[in-house]
mmCIF file of N, CA and C in Angstrom:
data_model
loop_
_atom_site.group_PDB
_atom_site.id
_atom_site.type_symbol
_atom_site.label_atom_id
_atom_site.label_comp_id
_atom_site.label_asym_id
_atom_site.label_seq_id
_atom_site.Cartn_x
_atom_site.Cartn_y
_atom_site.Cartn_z
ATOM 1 N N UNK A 918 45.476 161.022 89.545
ATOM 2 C CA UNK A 918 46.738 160.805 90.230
ATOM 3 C C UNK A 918 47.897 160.999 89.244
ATOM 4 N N UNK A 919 49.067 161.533 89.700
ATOM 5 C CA UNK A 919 49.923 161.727 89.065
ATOM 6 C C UNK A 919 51.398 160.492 89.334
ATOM 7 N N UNK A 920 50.778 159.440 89.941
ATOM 8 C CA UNK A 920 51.932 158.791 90.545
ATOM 9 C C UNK A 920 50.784 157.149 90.778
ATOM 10 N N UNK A 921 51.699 156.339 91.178
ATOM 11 C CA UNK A 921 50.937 154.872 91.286
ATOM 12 C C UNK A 921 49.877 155.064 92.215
ATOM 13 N N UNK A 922 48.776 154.353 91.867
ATOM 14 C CA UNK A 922 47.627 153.634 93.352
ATOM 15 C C UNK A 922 48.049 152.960 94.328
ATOM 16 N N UNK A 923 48.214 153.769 95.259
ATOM 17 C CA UNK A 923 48.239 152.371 96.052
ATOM 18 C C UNK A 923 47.193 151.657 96.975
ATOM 19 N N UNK A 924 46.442 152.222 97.078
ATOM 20 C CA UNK A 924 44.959 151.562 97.917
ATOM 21 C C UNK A 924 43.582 151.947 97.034
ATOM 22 N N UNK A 925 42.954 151.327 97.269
ATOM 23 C CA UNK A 925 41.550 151.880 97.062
ATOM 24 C C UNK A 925 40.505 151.153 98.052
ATOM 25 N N UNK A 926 39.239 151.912 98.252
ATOM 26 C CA UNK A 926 38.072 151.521 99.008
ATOM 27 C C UNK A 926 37.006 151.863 98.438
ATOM 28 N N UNK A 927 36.194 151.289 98.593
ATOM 29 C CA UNK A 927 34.835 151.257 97.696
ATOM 30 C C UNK A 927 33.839 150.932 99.342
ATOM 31 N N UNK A 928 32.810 152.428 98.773
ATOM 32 C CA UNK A 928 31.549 152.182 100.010
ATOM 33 C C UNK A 928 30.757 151.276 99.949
ATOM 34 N N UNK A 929 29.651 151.357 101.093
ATOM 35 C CA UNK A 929 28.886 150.106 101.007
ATOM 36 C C UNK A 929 28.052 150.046 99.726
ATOM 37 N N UNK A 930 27.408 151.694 99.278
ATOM 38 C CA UNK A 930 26.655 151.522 97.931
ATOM 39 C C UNK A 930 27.008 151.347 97.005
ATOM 40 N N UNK A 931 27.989 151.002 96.641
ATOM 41 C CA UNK A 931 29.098 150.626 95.608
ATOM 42 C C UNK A 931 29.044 151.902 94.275
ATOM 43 N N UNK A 932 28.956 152.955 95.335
ATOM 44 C CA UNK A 932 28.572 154.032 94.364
ATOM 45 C C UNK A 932 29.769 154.996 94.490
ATOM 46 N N UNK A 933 30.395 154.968 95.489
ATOM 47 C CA UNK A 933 31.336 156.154 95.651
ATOM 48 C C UNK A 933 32.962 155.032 96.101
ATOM 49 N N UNK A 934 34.167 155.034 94.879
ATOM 50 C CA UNK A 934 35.062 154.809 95.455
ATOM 51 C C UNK A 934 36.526 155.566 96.022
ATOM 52 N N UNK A 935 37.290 155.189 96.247
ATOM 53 C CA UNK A 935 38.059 156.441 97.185
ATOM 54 C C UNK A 935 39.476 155.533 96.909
ATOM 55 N N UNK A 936 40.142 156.151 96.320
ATOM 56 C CA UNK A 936 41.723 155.380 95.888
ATOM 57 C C UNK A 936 42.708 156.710 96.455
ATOM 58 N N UNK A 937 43.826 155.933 97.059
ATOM 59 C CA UNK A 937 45.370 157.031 97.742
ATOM 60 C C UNK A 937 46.433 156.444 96.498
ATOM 61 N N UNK A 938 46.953 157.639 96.643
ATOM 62 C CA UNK A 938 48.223 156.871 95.798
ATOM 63 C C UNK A 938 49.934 157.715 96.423
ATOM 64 N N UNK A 939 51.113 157.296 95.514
ATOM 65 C CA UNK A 939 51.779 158.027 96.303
ATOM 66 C C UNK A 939 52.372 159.418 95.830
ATOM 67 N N UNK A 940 51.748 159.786 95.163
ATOM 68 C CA UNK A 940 51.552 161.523 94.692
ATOM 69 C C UNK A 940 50.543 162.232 96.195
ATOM 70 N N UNK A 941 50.522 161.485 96.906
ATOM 71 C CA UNK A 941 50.162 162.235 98.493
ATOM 72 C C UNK A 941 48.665 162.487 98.238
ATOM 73 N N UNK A 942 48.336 162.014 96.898
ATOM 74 C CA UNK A 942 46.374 162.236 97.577
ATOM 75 C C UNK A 942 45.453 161.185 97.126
ATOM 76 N N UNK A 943 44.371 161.529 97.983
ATOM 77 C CA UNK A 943 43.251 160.599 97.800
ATOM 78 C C UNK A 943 41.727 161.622 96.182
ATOM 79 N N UNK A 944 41.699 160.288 95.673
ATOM 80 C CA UNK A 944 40.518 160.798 94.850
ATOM 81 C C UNK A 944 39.240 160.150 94.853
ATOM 82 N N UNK A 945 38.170 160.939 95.539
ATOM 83 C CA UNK A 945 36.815 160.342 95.379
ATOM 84 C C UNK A 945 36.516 160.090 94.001
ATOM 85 N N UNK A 946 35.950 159.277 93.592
ATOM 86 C CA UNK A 946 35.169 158.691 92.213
ATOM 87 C C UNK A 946 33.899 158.175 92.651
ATOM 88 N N UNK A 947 33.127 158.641 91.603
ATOM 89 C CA UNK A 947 31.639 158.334 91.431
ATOM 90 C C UNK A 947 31.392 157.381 90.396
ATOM 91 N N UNK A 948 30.979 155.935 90.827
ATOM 92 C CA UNK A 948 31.016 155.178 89.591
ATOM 93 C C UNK A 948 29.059 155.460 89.853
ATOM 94 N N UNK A 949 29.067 155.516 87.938
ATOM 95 C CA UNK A 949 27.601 155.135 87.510
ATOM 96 C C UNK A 949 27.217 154.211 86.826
ATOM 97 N N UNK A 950 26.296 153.219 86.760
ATOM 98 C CA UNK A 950 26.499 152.345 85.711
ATOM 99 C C UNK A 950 25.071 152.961 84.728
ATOM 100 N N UNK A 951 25.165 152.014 83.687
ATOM 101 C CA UNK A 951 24.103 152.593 82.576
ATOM 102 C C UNK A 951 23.547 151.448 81.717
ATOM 103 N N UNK A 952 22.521 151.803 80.871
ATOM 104 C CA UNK A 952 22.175 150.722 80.076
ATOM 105 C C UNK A 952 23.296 149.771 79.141
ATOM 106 N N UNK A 953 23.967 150.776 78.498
ATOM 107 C CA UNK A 953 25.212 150.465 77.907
ATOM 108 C C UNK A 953 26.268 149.917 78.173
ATOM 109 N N UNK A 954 26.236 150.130 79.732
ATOM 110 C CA UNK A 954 27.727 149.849 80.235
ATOM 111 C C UNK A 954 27.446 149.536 81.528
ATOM 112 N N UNK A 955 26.973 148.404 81.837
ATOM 113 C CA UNK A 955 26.301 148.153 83.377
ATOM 114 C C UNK A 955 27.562 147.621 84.285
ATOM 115 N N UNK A 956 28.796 147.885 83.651
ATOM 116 C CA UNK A 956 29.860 147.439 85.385
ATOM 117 C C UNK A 956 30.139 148.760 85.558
ATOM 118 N N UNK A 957 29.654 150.087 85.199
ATOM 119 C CA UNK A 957 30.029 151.209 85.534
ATOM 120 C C UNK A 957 31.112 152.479 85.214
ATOM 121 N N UNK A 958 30.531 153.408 85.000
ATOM 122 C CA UNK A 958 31.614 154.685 84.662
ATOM 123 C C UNK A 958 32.352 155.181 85.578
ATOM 124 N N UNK A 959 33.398 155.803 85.452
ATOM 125 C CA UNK A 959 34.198 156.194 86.649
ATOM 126 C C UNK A 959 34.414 157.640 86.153
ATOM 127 N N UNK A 960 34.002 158.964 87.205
ATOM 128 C CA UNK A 960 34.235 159.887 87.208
ATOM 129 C C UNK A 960 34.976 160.678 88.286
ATOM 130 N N UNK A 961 36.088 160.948 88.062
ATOM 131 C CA UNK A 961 36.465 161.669 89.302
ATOM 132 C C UNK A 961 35.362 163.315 90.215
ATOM 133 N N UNK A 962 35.418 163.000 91.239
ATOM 134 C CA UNK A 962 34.426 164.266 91.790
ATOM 135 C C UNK A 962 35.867 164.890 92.778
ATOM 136 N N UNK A 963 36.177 164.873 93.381
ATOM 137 C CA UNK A 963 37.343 165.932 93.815
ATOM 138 C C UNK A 963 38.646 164.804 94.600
ATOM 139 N N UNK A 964 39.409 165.488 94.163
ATOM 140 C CA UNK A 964 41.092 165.609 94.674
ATOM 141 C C UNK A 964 41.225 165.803 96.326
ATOM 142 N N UNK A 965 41.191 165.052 97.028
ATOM 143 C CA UNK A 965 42.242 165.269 98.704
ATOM 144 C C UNK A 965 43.663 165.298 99.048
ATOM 145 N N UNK A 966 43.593 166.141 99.271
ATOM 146 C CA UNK A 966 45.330 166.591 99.785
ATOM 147 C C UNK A 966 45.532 166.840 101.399
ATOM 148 N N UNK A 967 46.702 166.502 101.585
ATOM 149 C CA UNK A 967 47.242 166.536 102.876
ATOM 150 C C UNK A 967 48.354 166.174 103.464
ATOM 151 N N UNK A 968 48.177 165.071 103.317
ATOM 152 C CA UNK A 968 49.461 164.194 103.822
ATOM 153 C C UNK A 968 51.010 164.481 102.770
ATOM 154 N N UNK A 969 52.007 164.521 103.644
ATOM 155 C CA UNK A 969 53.434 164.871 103.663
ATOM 156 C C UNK A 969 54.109 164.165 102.736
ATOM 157 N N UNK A 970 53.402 162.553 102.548
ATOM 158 C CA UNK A 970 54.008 161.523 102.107
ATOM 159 C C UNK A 970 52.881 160.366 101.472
ATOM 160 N N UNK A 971 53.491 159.259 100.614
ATOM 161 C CA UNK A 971 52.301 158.757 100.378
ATOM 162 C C UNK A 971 51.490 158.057 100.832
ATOM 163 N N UNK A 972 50.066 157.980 100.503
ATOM 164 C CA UNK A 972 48.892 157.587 100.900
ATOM 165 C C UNK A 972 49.267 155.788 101.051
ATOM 166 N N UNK A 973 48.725 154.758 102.121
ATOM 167 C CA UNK A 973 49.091 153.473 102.391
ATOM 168 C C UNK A 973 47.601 152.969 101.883
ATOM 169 N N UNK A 974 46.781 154.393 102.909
ATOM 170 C CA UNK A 974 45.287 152.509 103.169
ATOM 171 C C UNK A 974 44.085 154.373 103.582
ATOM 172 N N UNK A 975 43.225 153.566 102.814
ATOM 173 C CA UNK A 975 41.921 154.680 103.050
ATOM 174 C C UNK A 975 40.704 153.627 102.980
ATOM 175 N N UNK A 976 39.644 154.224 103.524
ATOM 176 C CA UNK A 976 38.320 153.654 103.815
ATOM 177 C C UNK A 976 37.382 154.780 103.833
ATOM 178 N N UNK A 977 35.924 154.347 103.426
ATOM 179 C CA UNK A 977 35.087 155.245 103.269
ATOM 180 C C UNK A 977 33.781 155.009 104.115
ATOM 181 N N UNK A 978 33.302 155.741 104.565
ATOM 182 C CA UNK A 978 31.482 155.378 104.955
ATOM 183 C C UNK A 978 30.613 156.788 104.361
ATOM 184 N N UNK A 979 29.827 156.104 103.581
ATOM 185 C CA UNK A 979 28.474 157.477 102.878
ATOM 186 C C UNK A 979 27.872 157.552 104.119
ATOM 187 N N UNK A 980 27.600 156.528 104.806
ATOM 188 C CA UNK A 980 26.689 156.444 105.891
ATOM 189 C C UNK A 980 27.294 158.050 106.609
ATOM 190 N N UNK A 981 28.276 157.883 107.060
ATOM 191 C CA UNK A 981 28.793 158.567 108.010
ATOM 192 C C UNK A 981 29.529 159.446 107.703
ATOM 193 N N UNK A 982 29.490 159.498 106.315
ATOM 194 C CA UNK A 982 30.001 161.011 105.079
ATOM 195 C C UNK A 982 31.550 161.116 105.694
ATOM 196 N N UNK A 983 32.278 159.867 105.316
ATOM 197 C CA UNK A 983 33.812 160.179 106.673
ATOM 198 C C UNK A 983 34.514 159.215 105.066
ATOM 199 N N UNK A 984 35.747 160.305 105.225
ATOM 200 C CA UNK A 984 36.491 159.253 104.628
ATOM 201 C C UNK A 984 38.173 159.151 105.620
ATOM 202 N N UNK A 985 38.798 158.330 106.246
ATOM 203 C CA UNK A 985 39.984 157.951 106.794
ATOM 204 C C UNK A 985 40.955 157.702 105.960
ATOM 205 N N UNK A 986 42.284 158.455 105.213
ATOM 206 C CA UNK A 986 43.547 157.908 104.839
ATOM 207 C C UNK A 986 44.907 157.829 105.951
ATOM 208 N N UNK A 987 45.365 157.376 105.866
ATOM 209 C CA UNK A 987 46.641 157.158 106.263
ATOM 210 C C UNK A 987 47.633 156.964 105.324
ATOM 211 N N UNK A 988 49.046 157.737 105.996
ATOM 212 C CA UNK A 988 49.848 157.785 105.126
ATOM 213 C C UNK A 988 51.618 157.432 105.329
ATOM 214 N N UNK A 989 52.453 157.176 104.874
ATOM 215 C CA UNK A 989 54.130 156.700 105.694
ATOM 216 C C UNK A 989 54.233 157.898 106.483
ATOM 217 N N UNK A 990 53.915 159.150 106.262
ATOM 218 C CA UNK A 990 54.152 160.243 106.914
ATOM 219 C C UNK A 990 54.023 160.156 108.578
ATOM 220 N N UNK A 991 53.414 159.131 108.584
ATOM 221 C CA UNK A 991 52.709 158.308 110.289
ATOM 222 C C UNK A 991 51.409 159.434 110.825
ATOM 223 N N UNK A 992 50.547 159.874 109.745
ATOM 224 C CA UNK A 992 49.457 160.458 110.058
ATOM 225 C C UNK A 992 48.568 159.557 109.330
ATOM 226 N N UNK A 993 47.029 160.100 110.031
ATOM 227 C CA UNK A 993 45.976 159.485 109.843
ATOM 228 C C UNK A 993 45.084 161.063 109.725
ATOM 229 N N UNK A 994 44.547 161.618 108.534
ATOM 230 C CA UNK A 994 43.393 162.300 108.148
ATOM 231 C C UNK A 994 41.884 161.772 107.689
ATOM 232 N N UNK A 995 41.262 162.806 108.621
ATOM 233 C CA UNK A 995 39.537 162.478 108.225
ATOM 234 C C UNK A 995 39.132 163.900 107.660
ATOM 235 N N UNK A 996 38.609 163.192 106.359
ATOM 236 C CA UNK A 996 37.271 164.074 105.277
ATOM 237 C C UNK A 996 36.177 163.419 105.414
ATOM 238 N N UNK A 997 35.237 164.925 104.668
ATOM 239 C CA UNK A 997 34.001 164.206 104.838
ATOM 240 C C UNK A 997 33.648 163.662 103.305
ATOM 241 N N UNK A 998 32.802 163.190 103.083
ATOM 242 C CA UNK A 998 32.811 162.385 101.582
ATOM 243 C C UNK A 998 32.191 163.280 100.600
ATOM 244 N N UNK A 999 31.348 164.101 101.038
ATOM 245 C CA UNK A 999 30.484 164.765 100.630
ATOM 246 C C UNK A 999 30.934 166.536 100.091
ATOM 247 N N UNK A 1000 31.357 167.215 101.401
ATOM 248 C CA UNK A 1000 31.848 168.428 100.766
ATOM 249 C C UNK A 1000 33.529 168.338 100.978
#
């Protein structure tokens, strides 16, 4: 992100989290944890763009490979989590 967080959501597997900010996008992250470092690594896996304005409130389901942001722009976009 190039600008503040303002939300984040974390899935049920506590494996994939999903933060908006107000630079207008959402970034999936893949946390891993490891022997070394068991509360987990954070890697970004891709950049979402869309919205006009900034990101408020996002939620994720792996289950259902869906991710929902909303944004002041008064839209609501769905990705899938996966591609």
């Amino acid at each position: 992100h190039t600008d503040v967080v303002t939300c984040l959501a974390l899935d049920s597997t506590g494996f994939l989290l999903v933060s908006g900010s107000r630079d207008r996008t959402c970034v999936i992250w893949s946390i891993a944890s490891t022997d070394a470092d068991p509360n987990g690594i954070l890697s970004a896996q891709r950049t979402i763009f869309g919205h006009a304005d900034e990101v408020t409130c996002v939620a994720i389901s792996s289950e259902l490979d869906l991710i929902v942001s909303g944004s002041t722009d008064g839209t609501c976009n769905l990705h899938t989590a996966e591609d």
